[in-house]
Structure formats: structure tokens, C-alpha cells
mmCIF file of C-alpha atoms and ligand atoms in Angstrom:
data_model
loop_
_atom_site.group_PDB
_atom_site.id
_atom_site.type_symbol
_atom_site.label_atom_id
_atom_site.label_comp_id
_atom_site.label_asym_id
_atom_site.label_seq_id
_atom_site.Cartn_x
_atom_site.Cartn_y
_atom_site.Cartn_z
ATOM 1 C CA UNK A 1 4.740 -25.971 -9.636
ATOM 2 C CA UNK A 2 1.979 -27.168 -6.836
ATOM 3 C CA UNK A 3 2.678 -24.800 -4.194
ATOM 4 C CA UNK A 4 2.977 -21.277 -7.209
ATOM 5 C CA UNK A 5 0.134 -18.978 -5.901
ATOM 6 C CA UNK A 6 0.232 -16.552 -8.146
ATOM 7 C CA UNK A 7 2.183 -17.408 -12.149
ATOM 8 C CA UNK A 8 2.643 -14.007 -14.111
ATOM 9 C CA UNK A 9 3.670 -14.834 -17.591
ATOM 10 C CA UNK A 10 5.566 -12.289 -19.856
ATOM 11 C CA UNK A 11 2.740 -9.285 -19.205
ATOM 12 C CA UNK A 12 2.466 -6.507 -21.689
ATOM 13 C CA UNK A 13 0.254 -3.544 -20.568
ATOM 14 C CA UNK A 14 0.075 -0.471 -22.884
ATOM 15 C CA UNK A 15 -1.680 2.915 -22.262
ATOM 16 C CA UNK A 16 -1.903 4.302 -25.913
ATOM 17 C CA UNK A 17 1.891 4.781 -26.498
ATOM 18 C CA UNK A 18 3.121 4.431 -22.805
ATOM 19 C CA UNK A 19 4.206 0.828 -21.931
ATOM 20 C CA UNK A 20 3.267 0.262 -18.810
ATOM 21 C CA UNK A 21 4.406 -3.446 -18.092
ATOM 22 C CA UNK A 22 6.579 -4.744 -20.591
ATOM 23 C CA UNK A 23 7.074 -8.696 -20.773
ATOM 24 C CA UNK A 24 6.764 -8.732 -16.996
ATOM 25 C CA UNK A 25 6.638 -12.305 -15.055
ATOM 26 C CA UNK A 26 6.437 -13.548 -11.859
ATOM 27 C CA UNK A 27 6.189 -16.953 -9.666
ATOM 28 C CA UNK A 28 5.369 -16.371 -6.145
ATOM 29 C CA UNK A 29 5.101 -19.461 -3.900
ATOM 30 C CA UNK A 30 2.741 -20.065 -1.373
ATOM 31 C CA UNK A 31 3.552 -18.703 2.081
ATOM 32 C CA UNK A 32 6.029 -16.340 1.173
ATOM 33 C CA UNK A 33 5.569 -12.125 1.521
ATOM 34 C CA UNK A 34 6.530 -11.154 -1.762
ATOM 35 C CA UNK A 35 7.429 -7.397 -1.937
ATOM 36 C CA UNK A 36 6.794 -5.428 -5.385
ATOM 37 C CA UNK A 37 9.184 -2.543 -4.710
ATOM 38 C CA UNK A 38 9.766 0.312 -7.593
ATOM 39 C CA UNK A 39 9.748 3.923 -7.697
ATOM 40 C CA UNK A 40 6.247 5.396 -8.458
ATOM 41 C CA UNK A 41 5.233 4.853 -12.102
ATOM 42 C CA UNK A 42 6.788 1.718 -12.827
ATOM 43 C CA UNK A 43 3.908 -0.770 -12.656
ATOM 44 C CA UNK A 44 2.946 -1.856 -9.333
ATOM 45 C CA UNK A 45 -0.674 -0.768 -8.987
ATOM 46 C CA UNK A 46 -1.096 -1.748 -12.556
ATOM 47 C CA UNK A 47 0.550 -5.216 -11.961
ATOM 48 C CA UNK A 48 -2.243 -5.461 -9.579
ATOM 49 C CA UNK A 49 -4.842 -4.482 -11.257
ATOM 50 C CA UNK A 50 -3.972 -7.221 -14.351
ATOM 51 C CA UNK A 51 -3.302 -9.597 -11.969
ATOM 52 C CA UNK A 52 -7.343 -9.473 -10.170
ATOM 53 C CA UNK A 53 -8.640 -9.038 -14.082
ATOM 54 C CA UNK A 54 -9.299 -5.184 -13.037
ATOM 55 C CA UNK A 55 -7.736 -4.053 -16.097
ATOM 56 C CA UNK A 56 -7.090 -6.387 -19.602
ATOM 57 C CA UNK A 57 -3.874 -6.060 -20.740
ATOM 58 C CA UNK A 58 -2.141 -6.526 -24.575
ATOM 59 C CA UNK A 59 -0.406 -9.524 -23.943
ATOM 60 C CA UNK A 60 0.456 -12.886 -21.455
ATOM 61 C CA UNK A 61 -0.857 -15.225 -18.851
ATOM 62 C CA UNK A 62 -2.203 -14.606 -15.390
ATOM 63 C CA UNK A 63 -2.860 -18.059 -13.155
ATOM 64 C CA UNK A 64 -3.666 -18.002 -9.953
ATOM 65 C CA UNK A 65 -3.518 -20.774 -7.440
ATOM 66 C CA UNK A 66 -3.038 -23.154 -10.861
ATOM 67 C CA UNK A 67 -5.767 -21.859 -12.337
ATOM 68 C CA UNK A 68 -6.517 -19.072 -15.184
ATOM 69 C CA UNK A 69 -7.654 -15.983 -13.912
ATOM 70 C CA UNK A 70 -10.252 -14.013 -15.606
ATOM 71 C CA UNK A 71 -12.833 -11.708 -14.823
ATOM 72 C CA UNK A 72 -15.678 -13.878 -14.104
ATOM 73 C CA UNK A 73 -13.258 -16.271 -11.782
ATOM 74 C CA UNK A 74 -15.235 -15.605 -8.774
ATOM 75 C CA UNK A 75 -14.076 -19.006 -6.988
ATOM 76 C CA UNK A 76 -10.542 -18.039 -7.509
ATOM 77 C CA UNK A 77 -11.411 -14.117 -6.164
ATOM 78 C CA UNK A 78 -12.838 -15.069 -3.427
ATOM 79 C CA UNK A 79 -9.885 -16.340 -1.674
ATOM 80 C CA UNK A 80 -7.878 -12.962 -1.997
ATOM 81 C CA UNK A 81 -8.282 -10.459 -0.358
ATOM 82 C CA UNK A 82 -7.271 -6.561 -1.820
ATOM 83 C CA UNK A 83 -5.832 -3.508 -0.293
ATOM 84 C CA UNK A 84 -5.920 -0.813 -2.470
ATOM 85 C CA UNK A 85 -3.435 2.389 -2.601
ATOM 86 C CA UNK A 86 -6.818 4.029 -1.577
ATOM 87 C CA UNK A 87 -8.834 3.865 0.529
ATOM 88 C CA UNK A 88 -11.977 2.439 -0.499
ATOM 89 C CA UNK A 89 -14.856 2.318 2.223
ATOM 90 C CA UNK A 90 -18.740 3.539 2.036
ATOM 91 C CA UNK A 91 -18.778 6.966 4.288
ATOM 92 C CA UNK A 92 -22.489 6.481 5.163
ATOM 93 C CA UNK A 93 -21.587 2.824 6.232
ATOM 94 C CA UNK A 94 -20.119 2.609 10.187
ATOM 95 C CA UNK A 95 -16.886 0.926 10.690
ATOM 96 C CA UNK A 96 -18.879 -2.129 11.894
ATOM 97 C CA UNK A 97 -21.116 -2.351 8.535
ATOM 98 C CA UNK A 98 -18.219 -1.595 6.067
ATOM 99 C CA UNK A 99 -16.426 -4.607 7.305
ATOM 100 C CA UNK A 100 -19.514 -6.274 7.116
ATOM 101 C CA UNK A 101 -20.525 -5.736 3.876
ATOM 102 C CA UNK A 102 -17.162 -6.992 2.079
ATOM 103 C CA UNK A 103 -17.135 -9.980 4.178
ATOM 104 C CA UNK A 104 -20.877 -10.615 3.338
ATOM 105 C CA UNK A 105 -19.391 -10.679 -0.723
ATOM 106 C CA UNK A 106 -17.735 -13.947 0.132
ATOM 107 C CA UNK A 107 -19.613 -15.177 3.453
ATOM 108 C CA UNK A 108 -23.170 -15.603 3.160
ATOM 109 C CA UNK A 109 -23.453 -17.829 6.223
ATOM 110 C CA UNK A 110 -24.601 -14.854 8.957
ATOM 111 C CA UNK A 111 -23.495 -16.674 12.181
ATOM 112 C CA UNK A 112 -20.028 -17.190 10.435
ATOM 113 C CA UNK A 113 -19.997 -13.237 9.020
ATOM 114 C CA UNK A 114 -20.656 -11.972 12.435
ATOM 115 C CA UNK A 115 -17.550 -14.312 14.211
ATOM 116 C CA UNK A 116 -15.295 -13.267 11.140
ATOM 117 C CA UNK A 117 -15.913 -9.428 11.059
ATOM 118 C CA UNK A 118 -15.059 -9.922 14.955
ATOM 119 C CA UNK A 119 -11.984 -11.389 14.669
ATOM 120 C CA UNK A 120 -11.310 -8.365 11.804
ATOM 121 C CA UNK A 121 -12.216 -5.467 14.018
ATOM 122 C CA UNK A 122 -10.064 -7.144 16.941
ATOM 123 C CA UNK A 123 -7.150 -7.589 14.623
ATOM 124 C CA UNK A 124 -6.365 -4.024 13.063
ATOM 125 C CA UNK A 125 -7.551 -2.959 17.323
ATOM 126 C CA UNK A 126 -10.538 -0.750 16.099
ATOM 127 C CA UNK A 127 -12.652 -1.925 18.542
ATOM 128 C CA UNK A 128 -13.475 1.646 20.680
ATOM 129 C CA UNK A 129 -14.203 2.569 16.904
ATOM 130 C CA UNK A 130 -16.733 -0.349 15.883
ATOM 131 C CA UNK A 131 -19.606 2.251 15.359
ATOM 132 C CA UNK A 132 -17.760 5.636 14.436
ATOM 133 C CA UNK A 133 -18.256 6.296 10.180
ATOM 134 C CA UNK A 134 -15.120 6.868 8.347
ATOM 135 C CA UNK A 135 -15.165 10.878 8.069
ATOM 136 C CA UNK A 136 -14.714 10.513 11.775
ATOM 137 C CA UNK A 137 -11.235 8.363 11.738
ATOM 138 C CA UNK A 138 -7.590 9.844 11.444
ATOM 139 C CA UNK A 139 -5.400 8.480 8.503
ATOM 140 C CA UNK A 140 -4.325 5.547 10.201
ATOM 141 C CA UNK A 141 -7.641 4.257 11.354
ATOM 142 C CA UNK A 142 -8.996 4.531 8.206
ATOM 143 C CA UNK A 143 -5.881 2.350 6.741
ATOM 144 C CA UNK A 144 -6.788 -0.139 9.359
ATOM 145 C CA UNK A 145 -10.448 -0.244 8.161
ATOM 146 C CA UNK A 146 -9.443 -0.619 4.995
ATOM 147 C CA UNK A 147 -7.301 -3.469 5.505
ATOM 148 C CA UNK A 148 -10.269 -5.332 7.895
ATOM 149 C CA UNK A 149 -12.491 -5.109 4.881
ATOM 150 C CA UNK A 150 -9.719 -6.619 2.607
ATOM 151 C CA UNK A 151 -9.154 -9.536 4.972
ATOM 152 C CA UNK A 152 -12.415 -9.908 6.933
ATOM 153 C CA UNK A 153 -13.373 -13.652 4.711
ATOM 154 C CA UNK A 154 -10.192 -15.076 5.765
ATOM 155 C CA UNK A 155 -8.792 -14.701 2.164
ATOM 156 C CA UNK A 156 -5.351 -17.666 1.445
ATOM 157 C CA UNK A 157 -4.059 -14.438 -0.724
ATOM 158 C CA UNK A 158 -3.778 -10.798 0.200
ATOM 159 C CA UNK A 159 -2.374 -7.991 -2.007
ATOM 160 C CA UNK A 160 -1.690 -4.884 -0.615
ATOM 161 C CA UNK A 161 -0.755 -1.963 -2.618
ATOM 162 C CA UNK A 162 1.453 0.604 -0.609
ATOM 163 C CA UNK A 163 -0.669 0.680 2.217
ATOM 164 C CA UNK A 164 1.757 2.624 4.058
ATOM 165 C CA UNK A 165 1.821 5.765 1.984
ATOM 166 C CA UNK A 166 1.261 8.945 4.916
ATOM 167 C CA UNK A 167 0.399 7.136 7.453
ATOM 168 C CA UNK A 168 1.934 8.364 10.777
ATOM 169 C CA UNK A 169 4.777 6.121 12.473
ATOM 170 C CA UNK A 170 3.333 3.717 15.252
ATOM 171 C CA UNK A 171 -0.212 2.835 12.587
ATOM 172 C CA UNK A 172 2.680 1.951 10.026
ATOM 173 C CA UNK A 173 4.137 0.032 12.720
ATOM 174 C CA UNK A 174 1.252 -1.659 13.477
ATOM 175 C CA UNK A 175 0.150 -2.731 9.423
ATOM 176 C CA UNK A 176 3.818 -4.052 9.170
ATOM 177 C CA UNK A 177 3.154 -6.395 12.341
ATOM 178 C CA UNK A 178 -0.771 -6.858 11.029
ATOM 179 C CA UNK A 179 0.861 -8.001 7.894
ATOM 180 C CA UNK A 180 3.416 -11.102 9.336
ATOM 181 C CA UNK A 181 0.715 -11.638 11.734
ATOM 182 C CA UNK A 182 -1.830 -12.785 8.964
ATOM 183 C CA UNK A 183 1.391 -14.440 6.968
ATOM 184 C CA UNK A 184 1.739 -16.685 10.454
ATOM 185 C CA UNK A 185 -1.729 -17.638 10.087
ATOM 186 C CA UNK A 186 -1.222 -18.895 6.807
ATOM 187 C CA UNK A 187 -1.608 -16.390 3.728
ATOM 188 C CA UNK A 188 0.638 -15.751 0.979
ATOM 189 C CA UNK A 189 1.173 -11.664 0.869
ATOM 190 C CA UNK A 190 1.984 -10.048 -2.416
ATOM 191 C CA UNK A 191 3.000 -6.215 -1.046
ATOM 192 C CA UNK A 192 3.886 -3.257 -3.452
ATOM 193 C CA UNK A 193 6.364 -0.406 -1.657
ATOM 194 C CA UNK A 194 8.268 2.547 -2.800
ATOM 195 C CA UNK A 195 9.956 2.039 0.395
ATOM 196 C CA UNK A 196 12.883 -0.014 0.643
ATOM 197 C CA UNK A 197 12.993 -0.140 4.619
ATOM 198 C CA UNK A 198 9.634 -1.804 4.683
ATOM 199 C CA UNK A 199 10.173 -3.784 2.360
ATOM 200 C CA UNK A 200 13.774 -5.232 3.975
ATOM 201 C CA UNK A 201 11.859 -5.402 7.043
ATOM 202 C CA UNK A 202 8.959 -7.312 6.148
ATOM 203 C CA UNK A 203 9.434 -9.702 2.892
ATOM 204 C CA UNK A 204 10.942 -12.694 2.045
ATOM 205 C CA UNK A 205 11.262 -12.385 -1.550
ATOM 206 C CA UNK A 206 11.499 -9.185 -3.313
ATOM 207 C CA UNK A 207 11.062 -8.201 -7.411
ATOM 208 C CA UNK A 208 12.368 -4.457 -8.174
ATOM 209 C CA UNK A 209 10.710 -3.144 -11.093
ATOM 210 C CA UNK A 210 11.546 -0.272 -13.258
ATOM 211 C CA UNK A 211 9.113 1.522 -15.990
ATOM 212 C CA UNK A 212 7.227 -1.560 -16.023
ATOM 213 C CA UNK A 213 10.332 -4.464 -16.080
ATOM 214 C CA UNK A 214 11.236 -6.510 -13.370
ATOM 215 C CA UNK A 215 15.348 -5.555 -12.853
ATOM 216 C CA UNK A 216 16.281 -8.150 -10.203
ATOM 217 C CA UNK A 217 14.467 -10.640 -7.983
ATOM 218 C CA UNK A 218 15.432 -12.270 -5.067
ATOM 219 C CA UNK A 219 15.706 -12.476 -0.953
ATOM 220 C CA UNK A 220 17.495 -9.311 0.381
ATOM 221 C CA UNK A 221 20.618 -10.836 1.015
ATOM 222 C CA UNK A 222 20.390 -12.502 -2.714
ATOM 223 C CA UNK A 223 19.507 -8.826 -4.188
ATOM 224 C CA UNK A 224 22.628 -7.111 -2.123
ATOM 225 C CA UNK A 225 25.188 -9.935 -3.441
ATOM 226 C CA UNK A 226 24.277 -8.544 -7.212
ATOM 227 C CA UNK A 227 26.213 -5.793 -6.647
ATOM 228 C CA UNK A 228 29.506 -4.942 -6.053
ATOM 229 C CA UNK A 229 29.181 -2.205 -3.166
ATOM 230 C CA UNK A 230 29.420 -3.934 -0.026
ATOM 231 C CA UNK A 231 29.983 -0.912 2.481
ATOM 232 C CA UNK A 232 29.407 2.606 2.271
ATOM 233 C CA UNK A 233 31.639 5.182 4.592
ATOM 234 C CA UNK A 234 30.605 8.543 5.239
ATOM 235 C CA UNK A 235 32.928 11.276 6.829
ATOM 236 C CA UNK A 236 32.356 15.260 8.404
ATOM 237 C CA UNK A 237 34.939 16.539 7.346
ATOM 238 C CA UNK A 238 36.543 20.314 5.664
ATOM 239 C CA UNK A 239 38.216 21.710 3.365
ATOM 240 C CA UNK A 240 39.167 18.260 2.092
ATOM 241 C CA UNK A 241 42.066 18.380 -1.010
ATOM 242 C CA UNK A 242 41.314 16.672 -4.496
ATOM 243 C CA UNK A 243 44.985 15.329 -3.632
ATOM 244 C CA UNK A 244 43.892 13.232 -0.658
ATOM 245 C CA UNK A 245 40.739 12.580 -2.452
ATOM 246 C CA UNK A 246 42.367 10.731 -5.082
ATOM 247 C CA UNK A 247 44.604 9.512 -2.857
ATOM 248 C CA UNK A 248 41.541 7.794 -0.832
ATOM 249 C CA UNK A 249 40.219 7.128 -4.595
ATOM 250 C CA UNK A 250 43.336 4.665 -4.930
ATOM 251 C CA UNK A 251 43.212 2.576 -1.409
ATOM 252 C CA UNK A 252 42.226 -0.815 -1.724
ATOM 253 C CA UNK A 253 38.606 -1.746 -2.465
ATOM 254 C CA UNK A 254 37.622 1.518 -2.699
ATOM 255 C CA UNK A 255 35.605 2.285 -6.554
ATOM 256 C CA UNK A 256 34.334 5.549 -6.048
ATOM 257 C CA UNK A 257 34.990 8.561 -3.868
ATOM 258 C CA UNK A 258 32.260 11.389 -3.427
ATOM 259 C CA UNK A 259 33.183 14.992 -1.488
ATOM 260 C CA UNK A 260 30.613 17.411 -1.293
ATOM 261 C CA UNK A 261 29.016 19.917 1.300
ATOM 262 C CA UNK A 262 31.917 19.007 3.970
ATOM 263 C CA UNK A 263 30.841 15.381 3.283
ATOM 264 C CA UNK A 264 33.294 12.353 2.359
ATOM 265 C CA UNK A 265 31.144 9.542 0.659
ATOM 266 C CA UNK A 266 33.783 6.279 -0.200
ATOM 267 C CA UNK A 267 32.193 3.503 -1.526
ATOM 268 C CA UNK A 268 33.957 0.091 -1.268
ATOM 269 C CA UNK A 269 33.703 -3.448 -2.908
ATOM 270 C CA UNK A 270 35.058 -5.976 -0.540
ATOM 271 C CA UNK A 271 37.650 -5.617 2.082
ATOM 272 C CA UNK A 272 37.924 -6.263 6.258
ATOM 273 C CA UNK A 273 39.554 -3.100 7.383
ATOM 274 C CA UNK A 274 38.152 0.003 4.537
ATOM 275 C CA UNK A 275 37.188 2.413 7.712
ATOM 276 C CA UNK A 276 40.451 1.759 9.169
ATOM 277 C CA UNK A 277 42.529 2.590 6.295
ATOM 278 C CA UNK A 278 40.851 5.563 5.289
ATOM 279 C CA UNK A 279 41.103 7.019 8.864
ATOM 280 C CA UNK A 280 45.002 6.018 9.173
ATOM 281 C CA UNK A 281 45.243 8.433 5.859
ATOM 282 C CA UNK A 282 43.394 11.175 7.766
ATOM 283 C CA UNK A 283 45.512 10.838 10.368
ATOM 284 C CA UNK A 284 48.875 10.598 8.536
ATOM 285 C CA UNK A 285 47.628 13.897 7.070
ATOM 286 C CA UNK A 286 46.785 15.218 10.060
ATOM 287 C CA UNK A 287 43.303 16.254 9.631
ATOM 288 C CA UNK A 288 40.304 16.353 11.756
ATOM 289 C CA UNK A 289 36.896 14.983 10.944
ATOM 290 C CA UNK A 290 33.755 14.662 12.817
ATOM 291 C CA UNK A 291 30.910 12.362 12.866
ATOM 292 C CA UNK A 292 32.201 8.880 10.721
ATOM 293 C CA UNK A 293 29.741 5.957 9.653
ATOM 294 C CA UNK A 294 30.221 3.347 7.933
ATOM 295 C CA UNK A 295 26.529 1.411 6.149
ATOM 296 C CA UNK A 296 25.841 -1.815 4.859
ATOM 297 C CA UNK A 297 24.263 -1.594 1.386
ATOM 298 C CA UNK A 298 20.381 -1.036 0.908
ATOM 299 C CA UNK A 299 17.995 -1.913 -1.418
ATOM 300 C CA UNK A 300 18.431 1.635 -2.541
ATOM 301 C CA UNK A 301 21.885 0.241 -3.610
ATOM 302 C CA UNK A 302 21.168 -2.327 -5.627
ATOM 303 C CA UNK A 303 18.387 0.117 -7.158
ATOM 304 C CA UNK A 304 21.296 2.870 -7.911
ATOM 305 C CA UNK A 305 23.554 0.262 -9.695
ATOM 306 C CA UNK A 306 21.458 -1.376 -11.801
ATOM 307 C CA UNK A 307 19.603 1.858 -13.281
ATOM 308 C CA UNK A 308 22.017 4.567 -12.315
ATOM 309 C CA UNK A 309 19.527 6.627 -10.297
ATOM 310 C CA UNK A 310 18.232 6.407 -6.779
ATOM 311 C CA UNK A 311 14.721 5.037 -5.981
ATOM 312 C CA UNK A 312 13.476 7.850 -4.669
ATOM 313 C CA UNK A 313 15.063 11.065 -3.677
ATOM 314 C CA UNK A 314 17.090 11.382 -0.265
ATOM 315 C CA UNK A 315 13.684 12.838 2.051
ATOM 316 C CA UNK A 316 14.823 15.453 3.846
HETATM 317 P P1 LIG B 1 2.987 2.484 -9.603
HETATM 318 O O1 LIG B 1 1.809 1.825 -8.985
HETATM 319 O O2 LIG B 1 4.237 1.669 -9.565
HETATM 320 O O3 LIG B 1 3.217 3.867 -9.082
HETATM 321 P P2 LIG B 1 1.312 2.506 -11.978
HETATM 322 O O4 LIG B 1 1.069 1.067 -12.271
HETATM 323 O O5 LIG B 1 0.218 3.259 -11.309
HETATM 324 O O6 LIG B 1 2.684 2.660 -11.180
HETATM 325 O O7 LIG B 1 1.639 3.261 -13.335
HETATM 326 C C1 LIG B 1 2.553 2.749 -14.294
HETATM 327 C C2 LIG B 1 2.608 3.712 -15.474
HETATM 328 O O8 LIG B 1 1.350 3.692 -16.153
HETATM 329 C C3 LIG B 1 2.847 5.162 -15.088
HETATM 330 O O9 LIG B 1 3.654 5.748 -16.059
HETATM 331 C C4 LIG B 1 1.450 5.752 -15.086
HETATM 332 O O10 LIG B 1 1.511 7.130 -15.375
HETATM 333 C C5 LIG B 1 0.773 4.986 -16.194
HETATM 334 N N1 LIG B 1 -0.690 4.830 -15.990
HETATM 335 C C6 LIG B 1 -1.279 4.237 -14.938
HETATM 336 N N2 LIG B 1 -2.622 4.224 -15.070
HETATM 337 C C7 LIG B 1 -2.887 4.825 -16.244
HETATM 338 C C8 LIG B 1 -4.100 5.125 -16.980
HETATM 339 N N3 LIG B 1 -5.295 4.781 -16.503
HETATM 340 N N4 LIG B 1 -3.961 5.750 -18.157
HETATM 341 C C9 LIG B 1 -2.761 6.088 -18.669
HETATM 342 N N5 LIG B 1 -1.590 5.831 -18.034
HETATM 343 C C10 LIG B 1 -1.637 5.213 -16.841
HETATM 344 MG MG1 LIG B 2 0.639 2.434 -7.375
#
């Protein structure tokens, strides 16, 4: 199709024995913010690593904007721009010249290097920083840098791979925001995550993968109606009987009832009034509960039913 960025056709990746993408494929169209979310291990980084001609792999077909990509495709590589899980500046280079020296890889035009690495420094707000070097920057910063060397040539394509991963609230905050910003300007974003919040918040097209497959594509609203759990209620509550849990077990859209550590868990398929019902039972019984919530399924949820295990343990 005209507007496919980025065509990923039926990938096999092996590492000796392990398989690390297995018959793997993926169409993302231009403008969108595709989000690559999966636990860590199944595939992302190496996804992204076939898909720049980083790594060869055993089998398929990468194409990038309609064109085959291979290692010597420099006219096709110079209009993306990478973020890598790390961080990859020069520590004897400032903040200035590191941003200068990835932009000069594509721009050779000094006038037009000078006005872009500008408009980089000003957009991830490292200006007060312009001349520190990067032993001298906090986490975040040095995220930021690292994403105004990725983007400093204006790239039509930019991958980021978690770039996220321990970085303290408001700089998270901040990449999210960087990241719609430079899809507003124009750029198709391809973004890995092992976090499902970010990955709600930000993308408009999502593939879950697991040990290197892709288990289910679509927006976030498309990925929640593949399931059948459409609310989640959680009760405090004591010394709760198996009686009345089986007896919650059997109300209407309810398939599964969880009680541990003074914690109800119902989970329900359908249904107006599921809260409602379940507290008239409390009632009727004559028990007392505390704190009661009632969530809308996650991506975690749609993660959990098609594999069976979470994406990532509960943090604490
Ligand atoms: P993710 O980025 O989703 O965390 P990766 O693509 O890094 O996952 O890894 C996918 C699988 O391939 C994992 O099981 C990982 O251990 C394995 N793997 C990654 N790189 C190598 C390598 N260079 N040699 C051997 N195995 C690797
Ligand atoms: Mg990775």
C-alpha cells in the first residue's frame, strides 16, 4: 500500500537454538504511533535491530517506505531516526557536539546543521545544559540527549526502543509529550514498551508480542473487545465464606471469582449493574467491606487472556 512505512514480512530470527522472532509481520502506516508492547525477552529490541539491517536474520522481508531495506540503504536510513534502549552518546563530546555530530551523519549543509541541532536542543528543553558533557546529566537529561541526537536531521521515521525504562516521573512525562509532539509535526513513530500505561496513553495502533510472535494487533479499544472481561471489581473485605463466594461465582456475568489476602477480585463479561448486584449480596448477608473499585480492562488484560500470565508482575 502507498502510505505502509514500514512492511515486516513473516521474520524468523534465531540465536543458535533460541527463536527469537518467529514468522513475525507487520504493516505500519504512515502517521500513525505504533506501539511494540511485550514483556522483556520477546523480541522488541531485536525486531528493531532486523528492521535498521543491525542484525541479519534466518528468514523474510523488511521494506521500508516501499523500498527493500538492507544494510548499505543509506537513502532509506537517513530518514529514521533511532532511540536505542541505551543510551548511546560520546562522554568526551558536550551536549552541544553530540547532537551535532549525529545530525552532521545526515546534514552536511553547516548553516542548516547549526538551525536543526537548535531546534533539537530547544525541543527535549536542554538548553541551560547545551555545553555540560554527559557524565554531568541525571538519568533523564541524558534520555533527552539521547533522543535530540536520534531526531536532530528531522528524520519522517523514528523508532524508539523503551526509552522510558528508570527514568523519574515528570522526564517520562515530558518524552511521552516529546513523542506526539514530533508525531504532530509529521513522523510516523514505531515505540517498543513493557509498559502498558504508556503505551494506552500514547499510540494509535498497538502489536503485543510474545517470545518473538505477534498475539494480537490493533487500536486499544480494538485489542480490549478481543476479550471477554469487560470490568474488573475489587472489594476489602474479611473473613469472606467459600459459600458466598460461590454464591458471587454464580451472579450474572460474573466468570471468575478471586478471594485472597482480605481481597474480593470478580471478574465480569458484560452486564450494566455487576457492582450493584454484588453489593446487594453483601448486604443481604449483612457484611461489611471497605474500600470497593470497580476497573475497566487494561492491556494487561488482554495480555493475561491470551497467554495466561500477566505482562509483567504487579510492582509493588
Ligand atoms: P526485548 O527487547 O523484547 O526485551 P530482545 O529482542 O532483546 O527482547 O530478546 C529476545 C530474545 O532473544 C530473548 O530471549 C533474548 O534473551 C534473546 N537474545 C537477544 N539478543 C541475543 C543475543 N545477542 N544472543 C543470544 N540471544 C539473544
Ligand atoms: Mg529490548
Amino acid at each position: 500500500m502507498e502510505n505502509t512505512v514500514v512492511k515486516i514480512d513473516n521474520l524468523v530470527k534465531r540465536y543458535g537454538d533460541l527463536i527469537a522472532l518467529d514468522h513475525f509481520s507487520l504493516d505500519i502506516n504512515q502517521g500513525e504511533i505504533f506501539g511494540l508492547l511485550g514483556p522483556n525477552g520477546s523480541g522488541k529490541t531485536t525486531t528493531i535491530n532486523c528492521l535498521l539491517s543491525l542484525l541479519s536474520f534466518d528468514k523474510g522481508n523488511i521494506s521500508i517506505f516501499g523500498k527493500k531495506m538492507t544494510p548499505v540503504s543509506y537513502d532509506i536510513k537517513k530518514e529514521i531516526g533511532i532511540i536505542m534502549q541505551n543510551v548511546a552518546v560520546f562522554e568526551e563530546l558536550t551536549v552541544y557536539e553530540n547532537i551535532d555530530y549525529f545530525c552532521g551523519l545526515y546534514v552536511k549543509d553547516k548553516e542548516k546543521r547549526k538551525q536543526y541541532v537548535e531546534d533539537a536542543i530547544s525541543f527535549v528543553e536542554l538548553e541551560e545544559f547545551r555545553r555540560f558533557y554527559p557524565k554531568k546529566l541525571s538519568g533523564g537529561l541524558l534520555r533527552r540527549l539521547n533522543i535530540a541526537c536520534g531526531i536532530a536531521h528531522k528524520p519522517k521515521l523514528i523508532i524508539l526502543d523503551e526509552p522510558t525504562v528508570a527514568v523519574d516521573p515528570q522526564s517520562r512525562n515530558k518524552i511521552l509529550e516529546g513523542i506526539c509532539e514530533l508525531n504532530r509535526q509529521g513522523a510516523t513513530i514505531i515505540y517498543t514498551s513493557h509498559y502498558m500505561e504508556e503505551v494506552e496513553q500514547i499510540c494509535t495502533r498497538i502489536a503485543i508480542m510474545d517470545k518473538g510472535k505477534k498475539i494480537a494487533e490493533g487500536t486499544k479499544d480494538e485489542l480490549k473487545r478481543m476479550i471477554r472481561n469487560t470490568e474488573t471489581i475489587n472489594i476489602e473485605i474479611l473473613g469472606l465464606s467459600d459459600q458466598i463466594c460461590s454464591e458471587i461465582a454464580g451472579l450474572p456475568h460474573v466468570y471468575d471469582v478471586q478471594y485472597d489476602d482480605e481481597r474480593l477480585t470478580v471478574y465480569c463479561s458484560g452486564g450494566k449493574h455487576n457492582l450493584i448486584r454484588i453489593l446487594d449480596l453483601l448486604q443481604k448477608h449483612e457484611l461489611s467491606f471497605g474500600r470497593v473499585f470497580s476497573e475497566l480492562p487494561t492491556l494487561n488484560d488482554v495480555f493475561l487472556e491470551i497467554t495466561g500470565k500477566a505482562l509483567r508482575d504487579k510492582e509493588a
